[in-house]
PDB file of C-alpha atoms in Angstrom:
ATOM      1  CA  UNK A  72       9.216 114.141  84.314  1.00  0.00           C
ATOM      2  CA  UNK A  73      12.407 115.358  82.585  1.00  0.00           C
ATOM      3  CA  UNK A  74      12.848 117.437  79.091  1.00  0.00           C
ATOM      4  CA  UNK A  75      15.852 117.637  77.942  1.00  0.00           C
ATOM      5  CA  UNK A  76      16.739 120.224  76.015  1.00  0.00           C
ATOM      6  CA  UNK A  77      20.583 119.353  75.623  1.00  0.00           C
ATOM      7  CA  UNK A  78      19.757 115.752  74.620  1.00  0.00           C
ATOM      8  CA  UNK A  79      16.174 116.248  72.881  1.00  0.00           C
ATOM      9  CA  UNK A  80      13.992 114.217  74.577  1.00  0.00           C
ATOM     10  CA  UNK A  81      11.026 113.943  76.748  1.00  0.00           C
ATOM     11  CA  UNK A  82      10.772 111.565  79.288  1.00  0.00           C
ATOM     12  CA  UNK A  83       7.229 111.109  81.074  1.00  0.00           C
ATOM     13  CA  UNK A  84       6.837 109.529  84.048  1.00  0.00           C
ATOM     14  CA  UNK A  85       4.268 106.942  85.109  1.00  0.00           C
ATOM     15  CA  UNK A  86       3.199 105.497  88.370  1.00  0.00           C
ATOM     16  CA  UNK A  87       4.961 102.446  89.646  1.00  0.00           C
ATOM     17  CA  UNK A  88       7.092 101.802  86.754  1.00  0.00           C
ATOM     18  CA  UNK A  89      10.153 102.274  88.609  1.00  0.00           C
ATOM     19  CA  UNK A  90      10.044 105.773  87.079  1.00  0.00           C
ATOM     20  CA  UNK A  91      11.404 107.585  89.826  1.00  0.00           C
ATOM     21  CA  UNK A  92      14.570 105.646  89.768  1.00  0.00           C
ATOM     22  CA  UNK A  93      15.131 105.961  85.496  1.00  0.00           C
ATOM     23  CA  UNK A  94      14.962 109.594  86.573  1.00  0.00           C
ATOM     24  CA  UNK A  95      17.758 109.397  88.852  1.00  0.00           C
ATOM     25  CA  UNK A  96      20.004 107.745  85.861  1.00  0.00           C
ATOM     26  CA  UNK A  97      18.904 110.587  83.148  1.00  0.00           C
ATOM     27  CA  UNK A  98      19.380 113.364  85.541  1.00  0.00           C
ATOM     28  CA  UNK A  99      23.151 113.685  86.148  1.00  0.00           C
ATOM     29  CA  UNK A 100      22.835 114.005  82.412  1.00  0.00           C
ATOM     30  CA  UNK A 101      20.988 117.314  81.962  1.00  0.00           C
ATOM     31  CA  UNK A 102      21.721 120.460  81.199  1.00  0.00           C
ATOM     32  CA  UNK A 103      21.163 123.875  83.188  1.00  0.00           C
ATOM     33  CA  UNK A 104      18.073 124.601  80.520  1.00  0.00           C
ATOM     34  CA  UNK A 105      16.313 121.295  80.880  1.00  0.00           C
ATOM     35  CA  UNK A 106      13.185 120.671  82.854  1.00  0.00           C
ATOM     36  CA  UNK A 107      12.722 118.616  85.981  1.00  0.00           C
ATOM     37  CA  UNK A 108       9.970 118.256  87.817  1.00  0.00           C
ATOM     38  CA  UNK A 109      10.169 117.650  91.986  1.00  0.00           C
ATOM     39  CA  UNK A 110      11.076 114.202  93.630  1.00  0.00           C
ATOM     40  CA  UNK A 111      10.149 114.287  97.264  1.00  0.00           C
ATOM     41  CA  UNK A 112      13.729 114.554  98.719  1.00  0.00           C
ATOM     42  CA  UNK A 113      15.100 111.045 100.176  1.00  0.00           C
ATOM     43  CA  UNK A 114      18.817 110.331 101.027  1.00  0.00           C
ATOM     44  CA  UNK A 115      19.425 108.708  97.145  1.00  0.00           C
ATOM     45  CA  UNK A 116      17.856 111.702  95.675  1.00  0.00           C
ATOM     46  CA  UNK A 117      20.407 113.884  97.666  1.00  0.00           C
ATOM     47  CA  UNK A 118      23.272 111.687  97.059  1.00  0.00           C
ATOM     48  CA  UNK A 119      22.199 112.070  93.374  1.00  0.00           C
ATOM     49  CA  UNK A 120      22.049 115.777  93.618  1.00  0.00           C
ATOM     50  CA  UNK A 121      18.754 115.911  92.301  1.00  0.00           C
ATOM     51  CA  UNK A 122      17.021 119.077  92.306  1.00  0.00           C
ATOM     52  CA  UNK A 123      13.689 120.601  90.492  1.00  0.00           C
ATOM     53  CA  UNK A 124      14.388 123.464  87.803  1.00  0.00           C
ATOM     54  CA  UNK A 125      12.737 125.117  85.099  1.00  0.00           C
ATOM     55  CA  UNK A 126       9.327 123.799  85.703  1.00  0.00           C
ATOM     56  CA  UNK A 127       7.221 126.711  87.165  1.00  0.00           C
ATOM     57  CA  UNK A 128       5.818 128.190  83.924  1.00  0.00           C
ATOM     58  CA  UNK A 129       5.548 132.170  84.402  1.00  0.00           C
ATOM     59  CA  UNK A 130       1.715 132.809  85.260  1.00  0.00           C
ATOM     60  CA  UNK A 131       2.133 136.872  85.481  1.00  0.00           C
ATOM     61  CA  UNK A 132       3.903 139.257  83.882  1.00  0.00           C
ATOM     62  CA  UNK A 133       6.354 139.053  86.874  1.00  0.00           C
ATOM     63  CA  UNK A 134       6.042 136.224  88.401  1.00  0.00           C
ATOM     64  CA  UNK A 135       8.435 135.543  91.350  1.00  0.00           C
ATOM     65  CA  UNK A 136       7.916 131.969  91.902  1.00  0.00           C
ATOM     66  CA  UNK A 137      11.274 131.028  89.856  1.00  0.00           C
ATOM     67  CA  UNK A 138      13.197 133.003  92.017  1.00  0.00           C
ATOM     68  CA  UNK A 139      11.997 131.785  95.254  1.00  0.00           C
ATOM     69  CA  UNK A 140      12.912 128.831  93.355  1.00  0.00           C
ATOM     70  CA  UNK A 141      16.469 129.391  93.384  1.00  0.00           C
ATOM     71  CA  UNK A 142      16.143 129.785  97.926  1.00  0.00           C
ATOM     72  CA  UNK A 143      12.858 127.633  98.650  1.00  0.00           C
ATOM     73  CA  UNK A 144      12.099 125.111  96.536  1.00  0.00           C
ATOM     74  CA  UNK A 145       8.713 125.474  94.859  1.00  0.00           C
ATOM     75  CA  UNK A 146       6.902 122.498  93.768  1.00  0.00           C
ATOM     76  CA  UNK A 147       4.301 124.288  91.923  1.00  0.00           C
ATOM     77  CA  UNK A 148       0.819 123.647  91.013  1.00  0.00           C
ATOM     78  CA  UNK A 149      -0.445 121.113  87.999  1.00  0.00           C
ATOM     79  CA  UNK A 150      -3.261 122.689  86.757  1.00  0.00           C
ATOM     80  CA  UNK A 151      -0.467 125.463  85.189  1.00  0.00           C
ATOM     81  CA  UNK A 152       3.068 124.217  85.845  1.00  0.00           C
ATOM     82  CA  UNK A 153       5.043 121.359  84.682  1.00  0.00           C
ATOM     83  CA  UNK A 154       4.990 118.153  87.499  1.00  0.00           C
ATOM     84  CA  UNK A 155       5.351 114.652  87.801  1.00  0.00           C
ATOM     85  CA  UNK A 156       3.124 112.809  86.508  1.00  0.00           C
ATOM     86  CA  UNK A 157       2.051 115.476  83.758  1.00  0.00           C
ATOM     87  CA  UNK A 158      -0.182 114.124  80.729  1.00  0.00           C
ATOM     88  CA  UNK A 159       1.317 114.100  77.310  1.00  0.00           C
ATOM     89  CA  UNK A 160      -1.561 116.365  76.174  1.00  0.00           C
ATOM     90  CA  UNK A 161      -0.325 119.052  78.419  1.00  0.00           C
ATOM     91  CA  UNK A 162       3.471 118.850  77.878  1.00  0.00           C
ATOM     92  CA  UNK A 163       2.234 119.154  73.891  1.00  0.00           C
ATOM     93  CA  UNK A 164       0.435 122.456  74.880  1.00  0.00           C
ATOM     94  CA  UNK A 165       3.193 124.127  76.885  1.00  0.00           C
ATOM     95  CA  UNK A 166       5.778 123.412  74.749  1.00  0.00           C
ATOM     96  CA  UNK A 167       4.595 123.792  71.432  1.00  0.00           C
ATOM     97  CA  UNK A 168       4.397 121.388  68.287  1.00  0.00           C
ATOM     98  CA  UNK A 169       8.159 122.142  66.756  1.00  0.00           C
ATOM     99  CA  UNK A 170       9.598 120.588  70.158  1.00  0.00           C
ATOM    100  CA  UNK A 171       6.623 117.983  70.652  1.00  0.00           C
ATOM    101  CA  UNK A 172       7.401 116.890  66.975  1.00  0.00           C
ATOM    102  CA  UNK A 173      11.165 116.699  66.997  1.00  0.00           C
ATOM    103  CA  UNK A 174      12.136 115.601  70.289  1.00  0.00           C
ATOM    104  CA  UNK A 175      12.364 111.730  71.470  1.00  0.00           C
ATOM    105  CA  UNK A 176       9.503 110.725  73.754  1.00  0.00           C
ATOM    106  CA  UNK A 177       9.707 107.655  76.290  1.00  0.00           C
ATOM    107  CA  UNK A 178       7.985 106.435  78.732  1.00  0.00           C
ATOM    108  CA  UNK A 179       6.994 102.871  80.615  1.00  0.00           C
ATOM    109  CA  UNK A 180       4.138 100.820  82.289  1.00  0.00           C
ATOM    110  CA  UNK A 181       3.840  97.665  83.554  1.00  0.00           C
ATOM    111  CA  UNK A 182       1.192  94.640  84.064  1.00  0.00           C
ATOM    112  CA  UNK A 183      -1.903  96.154  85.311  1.00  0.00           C
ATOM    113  CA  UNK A 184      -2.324  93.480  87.706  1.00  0.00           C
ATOM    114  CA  UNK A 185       1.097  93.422  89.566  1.00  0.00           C
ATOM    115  CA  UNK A 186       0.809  97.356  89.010  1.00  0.00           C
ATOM    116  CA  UNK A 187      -2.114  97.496  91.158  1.00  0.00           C
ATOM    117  CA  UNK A 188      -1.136  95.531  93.878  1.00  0.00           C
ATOM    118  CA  UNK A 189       2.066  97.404  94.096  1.00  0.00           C
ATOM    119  CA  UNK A 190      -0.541 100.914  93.976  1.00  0.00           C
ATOM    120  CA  UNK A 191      -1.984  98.915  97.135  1.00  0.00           C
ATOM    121  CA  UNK A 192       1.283  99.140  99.462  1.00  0.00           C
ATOM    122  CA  UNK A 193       2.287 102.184  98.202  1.00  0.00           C
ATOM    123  CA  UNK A 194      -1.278 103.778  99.071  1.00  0.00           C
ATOM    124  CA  UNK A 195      -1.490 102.055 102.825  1.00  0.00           C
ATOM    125  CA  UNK A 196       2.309 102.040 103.543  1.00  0.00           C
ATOM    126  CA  UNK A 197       1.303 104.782 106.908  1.00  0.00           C
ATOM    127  CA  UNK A 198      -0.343 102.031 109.552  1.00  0.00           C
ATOM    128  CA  UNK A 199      -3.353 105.005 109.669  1.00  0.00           C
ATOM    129  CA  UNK A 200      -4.434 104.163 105.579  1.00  0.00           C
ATOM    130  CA  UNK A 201      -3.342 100.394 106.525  1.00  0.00           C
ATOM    131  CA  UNK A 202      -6.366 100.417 109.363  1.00  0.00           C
ATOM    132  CA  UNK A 203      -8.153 102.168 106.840  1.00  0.00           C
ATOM    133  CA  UNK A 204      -7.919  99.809 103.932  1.00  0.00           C
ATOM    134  CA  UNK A 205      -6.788  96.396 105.693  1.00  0.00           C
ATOM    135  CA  UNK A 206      -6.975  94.360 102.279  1.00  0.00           C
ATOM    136  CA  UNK A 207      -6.501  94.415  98.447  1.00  0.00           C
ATOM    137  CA  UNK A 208     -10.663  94.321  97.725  1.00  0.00           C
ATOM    138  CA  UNK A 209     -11.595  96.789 100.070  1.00  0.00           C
ATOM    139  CA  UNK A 210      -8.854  99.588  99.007  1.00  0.00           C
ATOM    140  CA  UNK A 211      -9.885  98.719  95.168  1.00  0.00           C
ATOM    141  CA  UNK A 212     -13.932  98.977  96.432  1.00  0.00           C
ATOM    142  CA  UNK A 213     -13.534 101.740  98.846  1.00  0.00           C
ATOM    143  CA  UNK A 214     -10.684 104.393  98.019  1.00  0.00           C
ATOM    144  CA  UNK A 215     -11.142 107.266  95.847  1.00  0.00           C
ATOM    145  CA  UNK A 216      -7.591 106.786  94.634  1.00  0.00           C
ATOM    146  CA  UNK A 217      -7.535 103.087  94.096  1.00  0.00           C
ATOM    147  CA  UNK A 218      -7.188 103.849  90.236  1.00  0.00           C
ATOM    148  CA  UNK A 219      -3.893 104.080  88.566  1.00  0.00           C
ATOM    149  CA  UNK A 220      -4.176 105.011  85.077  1.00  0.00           C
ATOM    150  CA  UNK A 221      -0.849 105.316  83.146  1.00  0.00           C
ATOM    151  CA  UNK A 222      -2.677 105.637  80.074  1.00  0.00           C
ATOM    152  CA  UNK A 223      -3.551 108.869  79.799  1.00  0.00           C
ATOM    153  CA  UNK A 224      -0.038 110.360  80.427  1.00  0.00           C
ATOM    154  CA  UNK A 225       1.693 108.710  77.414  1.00  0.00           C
ATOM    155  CA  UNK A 226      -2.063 108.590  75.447  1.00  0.00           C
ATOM    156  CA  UNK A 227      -3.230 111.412  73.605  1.00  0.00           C
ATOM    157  CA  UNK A 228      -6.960 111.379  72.440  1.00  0.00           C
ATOM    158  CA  UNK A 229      -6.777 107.584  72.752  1.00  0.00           C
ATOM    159  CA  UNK A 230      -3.702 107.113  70.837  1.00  0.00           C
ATOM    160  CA  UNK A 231       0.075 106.484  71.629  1.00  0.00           C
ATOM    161  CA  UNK A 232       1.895 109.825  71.201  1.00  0.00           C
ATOM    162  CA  UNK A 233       5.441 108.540  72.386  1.00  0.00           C
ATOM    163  CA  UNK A 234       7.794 107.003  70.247  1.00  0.00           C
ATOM    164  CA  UNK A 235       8.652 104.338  72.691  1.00  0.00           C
ATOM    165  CA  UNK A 236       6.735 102.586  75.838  1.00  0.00           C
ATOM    166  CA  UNK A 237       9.310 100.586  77.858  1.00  0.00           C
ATOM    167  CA  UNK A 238       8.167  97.425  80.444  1.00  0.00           C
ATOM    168  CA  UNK A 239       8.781  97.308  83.855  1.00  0.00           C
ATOM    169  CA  UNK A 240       9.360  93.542  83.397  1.00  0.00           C
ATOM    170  CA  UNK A 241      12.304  94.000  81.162  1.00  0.00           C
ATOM    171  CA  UNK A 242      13.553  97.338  82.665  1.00  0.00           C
ATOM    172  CA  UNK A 243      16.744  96.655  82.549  1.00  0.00           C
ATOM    173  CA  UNK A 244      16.811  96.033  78.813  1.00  0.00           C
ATOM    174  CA  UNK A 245      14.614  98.521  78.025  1.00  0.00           C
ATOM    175  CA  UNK A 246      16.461 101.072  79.309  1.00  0.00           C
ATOM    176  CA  UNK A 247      19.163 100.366  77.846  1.00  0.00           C
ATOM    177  CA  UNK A 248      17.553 100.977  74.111  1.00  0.00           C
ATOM    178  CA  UNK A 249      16.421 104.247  75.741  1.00  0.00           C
ATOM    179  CA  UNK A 250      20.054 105.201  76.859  1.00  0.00           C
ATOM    180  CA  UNK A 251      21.516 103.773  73.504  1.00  0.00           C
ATOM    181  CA  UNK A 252      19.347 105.871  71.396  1.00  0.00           C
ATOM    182  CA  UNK A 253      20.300 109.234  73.366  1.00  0.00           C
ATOM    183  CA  UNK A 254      23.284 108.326  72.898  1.00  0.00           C
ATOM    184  CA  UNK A 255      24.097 108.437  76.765  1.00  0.00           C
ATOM    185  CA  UNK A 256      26.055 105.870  78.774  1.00  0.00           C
ATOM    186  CA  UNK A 257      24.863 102.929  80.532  1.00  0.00           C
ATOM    187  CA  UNK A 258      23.780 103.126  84.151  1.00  0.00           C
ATOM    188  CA  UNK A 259      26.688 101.383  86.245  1.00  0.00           C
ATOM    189  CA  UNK A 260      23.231  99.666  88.432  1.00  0.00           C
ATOM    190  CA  UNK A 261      20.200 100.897  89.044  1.00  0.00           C
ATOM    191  CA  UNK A 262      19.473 103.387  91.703  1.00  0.00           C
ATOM    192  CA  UNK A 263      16.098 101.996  93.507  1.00  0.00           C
ATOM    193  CA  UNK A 264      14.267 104.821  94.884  1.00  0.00           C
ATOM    194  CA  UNK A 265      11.604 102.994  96.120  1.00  0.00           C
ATOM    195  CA  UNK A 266      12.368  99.961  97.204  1.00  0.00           C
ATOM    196  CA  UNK A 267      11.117  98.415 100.559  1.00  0.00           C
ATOM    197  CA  UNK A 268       7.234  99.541 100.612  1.00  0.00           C
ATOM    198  CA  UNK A 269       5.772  96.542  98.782  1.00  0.00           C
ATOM    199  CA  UNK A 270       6.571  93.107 100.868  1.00  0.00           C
ATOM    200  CA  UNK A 271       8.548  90.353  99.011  1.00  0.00           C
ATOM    201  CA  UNK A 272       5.391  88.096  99.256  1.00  0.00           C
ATOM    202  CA  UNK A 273       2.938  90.319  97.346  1.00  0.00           C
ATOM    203  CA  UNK A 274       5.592  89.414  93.815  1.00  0.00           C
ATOM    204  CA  UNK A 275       2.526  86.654  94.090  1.00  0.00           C
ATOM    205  CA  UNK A 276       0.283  89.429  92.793  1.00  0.00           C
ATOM    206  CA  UNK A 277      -2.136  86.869  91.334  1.00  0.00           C
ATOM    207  CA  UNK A 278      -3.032  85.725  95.247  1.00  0.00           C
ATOM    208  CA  UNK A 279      -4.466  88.977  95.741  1.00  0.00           C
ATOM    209  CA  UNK A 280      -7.307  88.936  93.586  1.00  0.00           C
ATOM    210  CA  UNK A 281     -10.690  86.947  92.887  1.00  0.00           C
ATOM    211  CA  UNK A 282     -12.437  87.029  90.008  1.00  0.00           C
ATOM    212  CA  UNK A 283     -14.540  89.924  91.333  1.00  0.00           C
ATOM    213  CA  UNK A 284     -11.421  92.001  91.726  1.00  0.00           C
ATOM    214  CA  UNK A 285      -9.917  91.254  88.827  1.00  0.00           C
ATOM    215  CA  UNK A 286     -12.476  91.629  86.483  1.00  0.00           C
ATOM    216  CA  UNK A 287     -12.879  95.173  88.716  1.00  0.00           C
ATOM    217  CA  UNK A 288      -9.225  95.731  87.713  1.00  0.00           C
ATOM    218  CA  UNK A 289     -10.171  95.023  84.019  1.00  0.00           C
ATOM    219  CA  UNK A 290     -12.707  97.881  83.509  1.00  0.00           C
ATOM    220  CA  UNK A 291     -10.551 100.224  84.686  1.00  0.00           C
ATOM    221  CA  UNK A 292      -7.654  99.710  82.068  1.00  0.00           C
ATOM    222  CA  UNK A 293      -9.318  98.667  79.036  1.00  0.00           C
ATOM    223  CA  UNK A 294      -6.269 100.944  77.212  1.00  0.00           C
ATOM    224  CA  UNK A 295      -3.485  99.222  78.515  1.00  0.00           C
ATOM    225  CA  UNK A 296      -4.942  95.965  78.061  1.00  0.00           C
ATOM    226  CA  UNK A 297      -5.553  96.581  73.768  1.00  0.00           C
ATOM    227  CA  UNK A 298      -2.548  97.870  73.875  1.00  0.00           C
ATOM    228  CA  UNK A 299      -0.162  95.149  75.574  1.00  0.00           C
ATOM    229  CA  UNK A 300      -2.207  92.446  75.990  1.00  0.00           C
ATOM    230  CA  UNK A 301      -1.509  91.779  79.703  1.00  0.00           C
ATOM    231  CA  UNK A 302      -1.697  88.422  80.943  1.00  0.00           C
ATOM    232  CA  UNK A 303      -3.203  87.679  84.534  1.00  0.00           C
TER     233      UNK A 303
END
């Protein structure tokens, strides 16, 4: 999750959207007042220079977390402080209406059905949660975390409160309207954080699933479905 100050906008981040990489490409362009949330550190996110600031929100009338910041980094703890995946809802509460209001809000989400496949190998890359959930109907029946709901990060009380929802499926494009309207240049390519961890095969995603599954699937993201209409 990124807001910029310095450009005015707020960019939230959803789960397998590619998000992690757009926040590689809007990060070189932030300021020193903007907020960032963590990335786990990899060798692109290094190369980039990414880095968390600004997001521990002062719990005590000292609080010293910012400047152990500044030596350890701190990732900091969601129920209070600013993090990745952080809900609309809460972003409006911590930084007020006036900047809520005024500043340019984006986000993206993708098919729910390739989504959740790609939640699948992302969930049981390790081979110890691949033993654990050997196949698409038993991680969706029997993990906890099988649910992926993007909704309720760019949702507020049931209701879009961003001013634009990108697609994964046109990224590319979609982006660029993003980076257009800030007024920021175009990427030179796209740096892929995450790429590897889903197998070239599963781009089938529709082979995964029965109609037990999907209609499984279904209930779980009545939102997304009103509001884009996926198509199995």
């Amino acid at each position: 999750m990124i807001l910029s100050h310095k450009h005015r906008f707020i960019f939230l981040k959803t789960r397998k959207t590619a998000s992690t990489s757009i926040e590689l490409v809007l990060f070189p362009h932030c300021g020193d007042d903007d907020i960032i949330t963590p990335l786990t550190p990899t060798e692109l996110t290094r190369r980039v220079g990414h880095r968390a600031r600004n997001h521990l929100r002062p719990i005590l009338a000292l609080d010293p977390r910012p400047l152990i910041h500044e030596f350890y980094p701190i990732e900091g703890w969601k129920w209070v402080d600013f993090h990745d995946h952080i809900r609309a809802e809460d972003i409006r509460e911590y930084v007020g209406e006036k900047i809520w209001r005024s500043y340019y809000k984006f986000s993206f989400d993708r098919n729910i059905y390739d989504r959740q496949v790609s939640w699948y190998h992302y969930r049981t890359k390790t081979p110890k949660s691949a033993r654990r959930w050997p196949d698409f109907p038993t991680f969706l029946h029997r993990s906890h975390r099988a649910k992926v709901d993007n909704y309720q990060i760019y949702t507020i009380d049931g209701k879009v409160a961003v001013d634009f929802i990108g697609n994964y499926e046109t990224l590319a494009t979609d982006l660029k309207t993003v980076m257009r309207t800030l007024g920021l240049p175009q990427p030179a390519q796209m740096p892929f954080a995450k790429r590897g961890v889903r197998p070239e095969s599963s781009r089938a995603y529709r082979s995964y699933y029965n109609n037990r599954t999907r209609a499984l699937v279904e209930s779980w993201y009545p939102g997304e479905l009103s509001l884009f209409g996926h198509e199995f």
